[in-house]
PDB file of C-alpha atoms in Angstrom:
ATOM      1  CA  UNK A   1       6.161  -6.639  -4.688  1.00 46.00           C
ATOM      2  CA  UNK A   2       9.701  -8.541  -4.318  1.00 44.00           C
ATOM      3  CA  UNK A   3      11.387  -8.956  -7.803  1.00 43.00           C
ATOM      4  CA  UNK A   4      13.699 -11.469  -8.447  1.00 41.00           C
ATOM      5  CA  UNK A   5      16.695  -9.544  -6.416  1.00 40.00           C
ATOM      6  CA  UNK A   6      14.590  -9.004  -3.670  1.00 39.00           C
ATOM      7  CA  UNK A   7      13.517  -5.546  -4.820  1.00 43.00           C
ATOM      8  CA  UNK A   8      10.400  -3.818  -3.456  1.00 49.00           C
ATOM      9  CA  UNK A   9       8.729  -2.544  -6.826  1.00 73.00           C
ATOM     10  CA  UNK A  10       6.004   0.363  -7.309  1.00 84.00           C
ATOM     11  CA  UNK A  11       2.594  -0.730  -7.932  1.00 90.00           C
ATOM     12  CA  UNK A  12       1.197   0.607 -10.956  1.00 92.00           C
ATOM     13  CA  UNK A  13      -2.451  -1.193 -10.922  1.00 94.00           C
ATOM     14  CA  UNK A  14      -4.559  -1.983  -8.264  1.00 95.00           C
ATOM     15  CA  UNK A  15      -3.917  -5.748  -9.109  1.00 95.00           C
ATOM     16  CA  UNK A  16      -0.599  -5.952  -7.793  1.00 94.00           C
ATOM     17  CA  UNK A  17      -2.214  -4.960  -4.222  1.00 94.00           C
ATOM     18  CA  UNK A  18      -0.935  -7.584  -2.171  1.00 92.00           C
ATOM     19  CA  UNK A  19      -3.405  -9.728   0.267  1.00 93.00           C
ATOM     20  CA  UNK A  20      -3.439  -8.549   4.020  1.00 90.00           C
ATOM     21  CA  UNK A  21      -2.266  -4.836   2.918  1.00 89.00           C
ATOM     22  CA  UNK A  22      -4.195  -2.469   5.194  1.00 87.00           C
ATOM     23  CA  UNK A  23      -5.817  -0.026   2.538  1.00 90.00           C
ATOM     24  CA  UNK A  24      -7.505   3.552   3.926  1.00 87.00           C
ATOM     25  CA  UNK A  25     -10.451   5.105   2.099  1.00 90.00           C
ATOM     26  CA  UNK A  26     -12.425   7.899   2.008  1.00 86.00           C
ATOM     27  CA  UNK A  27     -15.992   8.577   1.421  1.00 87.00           C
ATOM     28  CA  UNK A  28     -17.385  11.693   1.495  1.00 82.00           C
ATOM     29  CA  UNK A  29     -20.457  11.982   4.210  1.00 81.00           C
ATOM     30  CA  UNK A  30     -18.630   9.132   6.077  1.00 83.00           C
ATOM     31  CA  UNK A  31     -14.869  10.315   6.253  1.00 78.00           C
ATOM     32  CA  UNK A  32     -12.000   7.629   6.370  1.00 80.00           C
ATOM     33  CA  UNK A  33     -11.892   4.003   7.366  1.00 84.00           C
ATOM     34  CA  UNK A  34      -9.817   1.003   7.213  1.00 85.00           C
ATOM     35  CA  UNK A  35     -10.232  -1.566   4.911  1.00 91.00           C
ATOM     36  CA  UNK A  36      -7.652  -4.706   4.537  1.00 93.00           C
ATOM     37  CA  UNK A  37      -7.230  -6.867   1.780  1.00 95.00           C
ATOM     38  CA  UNK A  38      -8.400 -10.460   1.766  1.00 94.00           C
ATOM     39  CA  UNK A  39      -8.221 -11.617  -2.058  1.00 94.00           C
ATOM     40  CA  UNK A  40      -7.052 -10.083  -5.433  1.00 96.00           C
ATOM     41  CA  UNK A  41      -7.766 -11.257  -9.009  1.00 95.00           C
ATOM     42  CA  UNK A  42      -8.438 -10.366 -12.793  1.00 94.00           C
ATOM     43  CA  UNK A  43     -11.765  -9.447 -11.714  1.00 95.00           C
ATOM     44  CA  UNK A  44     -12.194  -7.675  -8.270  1.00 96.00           C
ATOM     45  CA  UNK A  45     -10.307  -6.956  -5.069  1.00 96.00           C
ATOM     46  CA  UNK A  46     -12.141  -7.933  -2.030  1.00 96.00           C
ATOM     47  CA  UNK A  47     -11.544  -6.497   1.231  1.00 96.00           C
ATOM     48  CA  UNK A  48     -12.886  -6.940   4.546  1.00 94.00           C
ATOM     49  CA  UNK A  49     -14.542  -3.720   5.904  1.00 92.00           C
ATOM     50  CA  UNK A  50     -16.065  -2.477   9.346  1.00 88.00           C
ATOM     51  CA  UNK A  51     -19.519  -2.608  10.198  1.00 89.00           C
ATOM     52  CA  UNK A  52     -20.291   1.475   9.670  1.00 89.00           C
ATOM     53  CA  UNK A  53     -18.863   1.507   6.452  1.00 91.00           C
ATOM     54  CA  UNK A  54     -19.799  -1.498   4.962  1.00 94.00           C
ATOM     55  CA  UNK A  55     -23.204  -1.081   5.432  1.00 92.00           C
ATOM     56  CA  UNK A  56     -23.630   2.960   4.844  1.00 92.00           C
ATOM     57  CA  UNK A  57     -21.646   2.260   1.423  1.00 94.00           C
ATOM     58  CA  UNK A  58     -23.671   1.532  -1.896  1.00 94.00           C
ATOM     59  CA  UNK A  59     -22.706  -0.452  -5.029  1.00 95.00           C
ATOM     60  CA  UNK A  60     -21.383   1.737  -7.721  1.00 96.00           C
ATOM     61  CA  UNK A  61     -20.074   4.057  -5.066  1.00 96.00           C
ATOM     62  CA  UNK A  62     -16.778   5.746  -5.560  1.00 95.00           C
ATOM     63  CA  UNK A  63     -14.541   5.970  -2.509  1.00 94.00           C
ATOM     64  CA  UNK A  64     -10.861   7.783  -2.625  1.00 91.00           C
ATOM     65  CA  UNK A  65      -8.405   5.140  -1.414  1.00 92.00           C
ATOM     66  CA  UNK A  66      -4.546   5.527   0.239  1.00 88.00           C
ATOM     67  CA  UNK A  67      -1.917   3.124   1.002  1.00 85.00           C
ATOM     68  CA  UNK A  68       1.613   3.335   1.949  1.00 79.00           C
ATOM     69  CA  UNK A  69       4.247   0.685   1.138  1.00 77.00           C
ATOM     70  CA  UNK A  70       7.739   1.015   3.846  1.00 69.00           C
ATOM     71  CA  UNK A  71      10.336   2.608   1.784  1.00 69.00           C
ATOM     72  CA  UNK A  72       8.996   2.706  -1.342  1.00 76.00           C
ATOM     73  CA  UNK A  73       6.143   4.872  -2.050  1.00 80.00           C
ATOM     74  CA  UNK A  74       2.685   6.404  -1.062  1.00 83.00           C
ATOM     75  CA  UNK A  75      -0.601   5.502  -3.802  1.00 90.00           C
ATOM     76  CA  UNK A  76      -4.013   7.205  -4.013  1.00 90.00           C
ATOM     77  CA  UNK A  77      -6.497   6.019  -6.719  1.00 94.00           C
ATOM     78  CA  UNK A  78     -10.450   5.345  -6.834  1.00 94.00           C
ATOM     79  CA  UNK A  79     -12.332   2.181  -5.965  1.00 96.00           C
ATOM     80  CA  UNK A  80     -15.758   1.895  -6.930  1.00 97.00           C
ATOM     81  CA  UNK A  81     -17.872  -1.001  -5.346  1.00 97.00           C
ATOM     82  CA  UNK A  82     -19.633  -3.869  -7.710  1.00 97.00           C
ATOM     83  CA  UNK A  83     -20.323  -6.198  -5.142  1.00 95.00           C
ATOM     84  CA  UNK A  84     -20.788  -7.487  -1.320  1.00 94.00           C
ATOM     85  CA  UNK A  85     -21.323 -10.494   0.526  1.00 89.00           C
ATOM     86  CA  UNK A  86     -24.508 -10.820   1.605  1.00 79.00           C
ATOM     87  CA  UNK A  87     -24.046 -13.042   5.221  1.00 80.00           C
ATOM     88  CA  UNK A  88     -21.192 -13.047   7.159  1.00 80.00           C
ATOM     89  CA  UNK A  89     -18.072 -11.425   6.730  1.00 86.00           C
ATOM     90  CA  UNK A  90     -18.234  -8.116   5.747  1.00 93.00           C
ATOM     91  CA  UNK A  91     -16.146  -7.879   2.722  1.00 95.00           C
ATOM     92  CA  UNK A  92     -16.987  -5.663  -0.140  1.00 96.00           C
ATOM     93  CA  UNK A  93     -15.507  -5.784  -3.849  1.00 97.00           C
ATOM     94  CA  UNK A  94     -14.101  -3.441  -5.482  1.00 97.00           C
ATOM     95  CA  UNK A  95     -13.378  -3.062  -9.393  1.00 96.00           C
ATOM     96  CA  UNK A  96     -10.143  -2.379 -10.053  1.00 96.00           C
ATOM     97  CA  UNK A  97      -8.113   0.960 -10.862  1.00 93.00           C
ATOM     98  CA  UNK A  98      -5.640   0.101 -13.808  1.00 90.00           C
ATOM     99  CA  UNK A  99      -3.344   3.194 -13.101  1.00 90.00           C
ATOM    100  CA  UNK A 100      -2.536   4.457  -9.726  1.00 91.00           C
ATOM    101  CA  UNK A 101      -0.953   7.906  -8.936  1.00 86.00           C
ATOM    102  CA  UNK A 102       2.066   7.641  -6.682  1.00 86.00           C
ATOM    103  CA  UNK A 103       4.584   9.585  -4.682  1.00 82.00           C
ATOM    104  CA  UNK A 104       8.174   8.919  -2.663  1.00 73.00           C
ATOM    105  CA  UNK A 105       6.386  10.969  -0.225  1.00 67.00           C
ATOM    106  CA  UNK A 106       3.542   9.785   2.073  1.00 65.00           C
ATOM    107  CA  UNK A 107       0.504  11.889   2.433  1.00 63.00           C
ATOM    108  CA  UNK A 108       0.183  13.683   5.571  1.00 64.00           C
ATOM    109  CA  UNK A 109      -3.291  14.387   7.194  1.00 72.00           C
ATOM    110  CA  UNK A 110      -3.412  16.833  10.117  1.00 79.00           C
ATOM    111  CA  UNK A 111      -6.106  16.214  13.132  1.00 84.00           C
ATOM    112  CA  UNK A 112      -6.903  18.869  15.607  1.00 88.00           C
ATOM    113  CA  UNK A 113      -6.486  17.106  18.235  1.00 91.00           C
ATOM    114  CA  UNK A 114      -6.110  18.067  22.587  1.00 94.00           C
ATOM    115  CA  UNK A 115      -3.583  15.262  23.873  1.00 95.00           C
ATOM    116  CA  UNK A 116      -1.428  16.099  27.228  1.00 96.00           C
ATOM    117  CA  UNK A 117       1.791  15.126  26.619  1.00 96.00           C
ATOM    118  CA  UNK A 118       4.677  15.152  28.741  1.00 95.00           C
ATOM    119  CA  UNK A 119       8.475  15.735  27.088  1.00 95.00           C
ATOM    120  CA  UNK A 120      11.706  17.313  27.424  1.00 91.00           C
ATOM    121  CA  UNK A 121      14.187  18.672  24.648  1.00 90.00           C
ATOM    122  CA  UNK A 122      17.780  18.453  24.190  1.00 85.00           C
ATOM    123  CA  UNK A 123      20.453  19.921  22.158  1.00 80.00           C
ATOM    124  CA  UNK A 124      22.042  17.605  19.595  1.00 64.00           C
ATOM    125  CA  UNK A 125      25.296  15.838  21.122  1.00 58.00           C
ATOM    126  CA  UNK A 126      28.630  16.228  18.742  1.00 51.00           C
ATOM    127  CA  UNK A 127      27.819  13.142  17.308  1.00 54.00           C
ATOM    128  CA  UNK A 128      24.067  14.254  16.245  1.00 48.00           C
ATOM    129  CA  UNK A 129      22.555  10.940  16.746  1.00 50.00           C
ATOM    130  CA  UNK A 130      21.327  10.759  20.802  1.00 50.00           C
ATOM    131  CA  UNK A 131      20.364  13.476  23.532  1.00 51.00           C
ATOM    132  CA  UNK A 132      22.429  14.644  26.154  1.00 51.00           C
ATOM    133  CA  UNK A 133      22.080  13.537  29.095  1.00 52.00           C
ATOM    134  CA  UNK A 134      22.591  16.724  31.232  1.00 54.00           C
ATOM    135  CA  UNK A 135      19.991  19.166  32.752  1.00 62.00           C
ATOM    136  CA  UNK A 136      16.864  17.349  31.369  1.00 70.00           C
ATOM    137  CA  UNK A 137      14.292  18.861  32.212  1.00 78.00           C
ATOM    138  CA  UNK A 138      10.939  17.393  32.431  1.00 87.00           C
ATOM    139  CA  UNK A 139       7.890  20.017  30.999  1.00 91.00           C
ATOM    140  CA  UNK A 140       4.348  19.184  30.089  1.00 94.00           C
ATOM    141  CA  UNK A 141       2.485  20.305  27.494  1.00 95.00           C
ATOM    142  CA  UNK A 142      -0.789  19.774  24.939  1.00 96.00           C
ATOM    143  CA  UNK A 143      -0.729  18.380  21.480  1.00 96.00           C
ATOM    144  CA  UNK A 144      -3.085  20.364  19.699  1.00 94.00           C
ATOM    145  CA  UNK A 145      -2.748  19.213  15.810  1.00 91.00           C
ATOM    146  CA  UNK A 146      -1.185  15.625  14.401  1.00 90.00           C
ATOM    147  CA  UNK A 147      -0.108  13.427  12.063  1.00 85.00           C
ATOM    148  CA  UNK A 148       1.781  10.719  11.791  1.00 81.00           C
ATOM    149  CA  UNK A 149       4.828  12.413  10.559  1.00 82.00           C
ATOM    150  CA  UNK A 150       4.507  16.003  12.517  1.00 89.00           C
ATOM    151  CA  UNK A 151       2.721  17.671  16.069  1.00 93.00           C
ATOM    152  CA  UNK A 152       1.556  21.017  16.740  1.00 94.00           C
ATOM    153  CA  UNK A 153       2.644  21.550  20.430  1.00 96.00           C
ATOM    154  CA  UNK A 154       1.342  23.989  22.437  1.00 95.00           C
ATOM    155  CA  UNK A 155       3.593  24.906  24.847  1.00 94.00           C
ATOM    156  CA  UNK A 156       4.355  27.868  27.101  1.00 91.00           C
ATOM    157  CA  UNK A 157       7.982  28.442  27.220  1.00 90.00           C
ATOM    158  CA  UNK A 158      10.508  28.701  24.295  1.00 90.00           C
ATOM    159  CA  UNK A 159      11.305  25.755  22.607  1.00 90.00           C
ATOM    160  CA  UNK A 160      14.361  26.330  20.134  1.00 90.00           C
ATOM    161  CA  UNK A 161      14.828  25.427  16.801  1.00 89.00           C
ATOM    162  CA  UNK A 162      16.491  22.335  16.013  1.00 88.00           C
ATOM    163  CA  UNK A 163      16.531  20.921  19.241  1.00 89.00           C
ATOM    164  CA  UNK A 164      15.945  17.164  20.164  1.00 90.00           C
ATOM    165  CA  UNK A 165      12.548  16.532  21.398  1.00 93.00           C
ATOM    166  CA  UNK A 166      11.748  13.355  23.355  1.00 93.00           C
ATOM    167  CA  UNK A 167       7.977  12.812  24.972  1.00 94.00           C
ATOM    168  CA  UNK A 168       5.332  10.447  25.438  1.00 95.00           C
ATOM    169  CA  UNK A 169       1.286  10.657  24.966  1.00 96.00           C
ATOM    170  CA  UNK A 170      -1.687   8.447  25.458  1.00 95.00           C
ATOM    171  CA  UNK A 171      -3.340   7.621  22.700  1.00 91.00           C
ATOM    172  CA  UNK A 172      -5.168   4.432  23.625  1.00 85.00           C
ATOM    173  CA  UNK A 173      -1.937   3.213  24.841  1.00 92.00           C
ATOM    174  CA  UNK A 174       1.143   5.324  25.492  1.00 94.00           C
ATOM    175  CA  UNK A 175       3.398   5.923  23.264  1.00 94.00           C
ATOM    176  CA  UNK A 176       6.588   7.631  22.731  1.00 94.00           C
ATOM    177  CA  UNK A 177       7.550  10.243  20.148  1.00 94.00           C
ATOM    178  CA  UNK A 178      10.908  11.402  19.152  1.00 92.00           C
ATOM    179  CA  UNK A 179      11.521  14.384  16.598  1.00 90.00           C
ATOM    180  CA  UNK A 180      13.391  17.510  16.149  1.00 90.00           C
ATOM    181  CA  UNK A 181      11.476  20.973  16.813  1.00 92.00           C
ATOM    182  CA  UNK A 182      10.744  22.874  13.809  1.00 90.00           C
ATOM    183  CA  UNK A 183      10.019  26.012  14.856  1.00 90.00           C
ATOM    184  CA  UNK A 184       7.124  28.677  16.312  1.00 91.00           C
ATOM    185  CA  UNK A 185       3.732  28.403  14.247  1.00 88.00           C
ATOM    186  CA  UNK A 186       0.512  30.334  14.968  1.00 87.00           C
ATOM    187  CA  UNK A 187      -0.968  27.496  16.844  1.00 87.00           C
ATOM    188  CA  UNK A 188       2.459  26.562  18.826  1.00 93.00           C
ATOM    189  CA  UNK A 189       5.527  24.686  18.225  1.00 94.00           C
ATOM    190  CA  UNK A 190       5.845  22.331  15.276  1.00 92.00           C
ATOM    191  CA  UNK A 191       8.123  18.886  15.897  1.00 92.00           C
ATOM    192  CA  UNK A 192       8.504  16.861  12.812  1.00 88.00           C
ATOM    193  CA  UNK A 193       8.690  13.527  13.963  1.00 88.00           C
ATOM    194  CA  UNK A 194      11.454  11.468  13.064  1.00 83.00           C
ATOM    195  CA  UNK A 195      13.090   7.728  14.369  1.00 77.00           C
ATOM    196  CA  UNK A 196      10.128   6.153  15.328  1.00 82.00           C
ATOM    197  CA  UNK A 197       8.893   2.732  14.760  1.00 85.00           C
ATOM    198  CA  UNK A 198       6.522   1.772  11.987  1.00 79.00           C
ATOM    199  CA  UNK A 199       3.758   0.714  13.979  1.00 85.00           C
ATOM    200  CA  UNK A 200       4.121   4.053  16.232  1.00 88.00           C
ATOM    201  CA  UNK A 201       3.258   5.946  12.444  1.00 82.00           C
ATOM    202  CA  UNK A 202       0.526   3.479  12.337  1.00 80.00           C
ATOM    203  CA  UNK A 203      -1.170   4.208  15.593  1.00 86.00           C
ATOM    204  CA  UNK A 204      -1.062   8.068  15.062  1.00 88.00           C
ATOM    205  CA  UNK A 205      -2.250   7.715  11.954  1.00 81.00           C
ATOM    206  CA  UNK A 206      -5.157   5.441  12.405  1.00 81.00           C
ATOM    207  CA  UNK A 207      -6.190   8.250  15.671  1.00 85.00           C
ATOM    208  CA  UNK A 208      -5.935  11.108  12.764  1.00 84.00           C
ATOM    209  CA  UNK A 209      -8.468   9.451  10.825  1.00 77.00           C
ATOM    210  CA  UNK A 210     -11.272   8.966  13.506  1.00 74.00           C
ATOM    211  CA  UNK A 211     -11.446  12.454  13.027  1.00 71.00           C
ATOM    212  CA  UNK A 212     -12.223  12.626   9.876  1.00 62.00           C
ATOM    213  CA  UNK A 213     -14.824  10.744  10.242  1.00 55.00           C
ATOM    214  CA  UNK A 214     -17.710  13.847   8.969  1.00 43.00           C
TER     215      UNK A 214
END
């Protein structure tokens, strides 16, 4: 939250979880969902929750939760259910955490996944900032692990190390991903992703966590 220079601060307690943050929890038998934040205070944080989760979760159920604040840090911490509203909405409450773990880095979850994706890589121009514009050659290829920060690409040819990588998949809606290739792993080539939007990070990630659904 803003301080009075304009300063993004850590949270330290789940009461400084702002309303409308997008909050992701785990349960385990369920796997992941999404729940969003509708109203904090002394005594409970209420979110509203979908339909499968709110109604396959109990009161005085523990569920991990994970959010991610732009720029300033990643937070997982338990939530344990004391209440519900009973018509309606489907908003749960949660009691709150007084001391949250967090991290400059944001957790990564990898999805085996089988996307087509079609791409082409570039060397890094003098400046090391935009591709080259010279013998691009279009290639296709399968996405076969993902997260929002890295892909496992299964590809045929030889992809080399430190090149620019520039492709687009359909994931729901299509959408493009820029990174830089990492290198040959067992299951292909691994391109950390780098220089794309928010909301791009946000899409992927949401599609990694349908499949942890258990």
């Amino acid at each position: 939250m803003p301080d009075r220079q304009g300063k993004v601060k850590k949270m330290e307690t789940t009461l400084q979880i702002p309303e409308g943050m997008v909050v992701r929890v785990y349960r385990k038998g369920f796997g992941y969902s999404i729940i969003t934040v509708l109203g904090n205070n002394q005594h409970f944080l209420a979110a509203l929750c979908d339909e499968d989760f709110f109604t396959s979760t109990g009161d005085g159920e523990t569920v991990d939760a994970y959010l991610w604040q732009e720029g300033v840090a990643s937070y997982e911490f338990p939530l344990v259910v004391i209440g519900r509203t009973t018509r309606g909405t489907r908003i749960l409450l949660f009691s709150h955490t007084e001391r949250i773990a967090s991290s400059v880095n944001r957790k990564c979850l990898m999805a085996k996944v089988d996307i087509p994706a079609v791409f082409f890589i570039s060397p890094l121009n003098p400046d090391g900032q935009i591709f080259s514009s010279e013998k691009l050659t279009h290639r296709s290829g399968v996405v076969v692990m993902m997260s929002d920060r890295e892909i496992i690409l299964q590809y045929d040819a030889e992809m080399p190390r430190g090149e620019l990588f520039y492709g687009k998949i359909n994931i729901d809606e299509e959408i493009e991903l820029i990174g830089v290739v990492e290198g040959k792993v067992e299951a292909g080539y691994s391109i950390l992703l780098s220089g794309i939007p928010e909301r791009t990070r946000q899409l992927l990630l949401d599609y990694v966590f349908r499949f942890y659904r258990e």
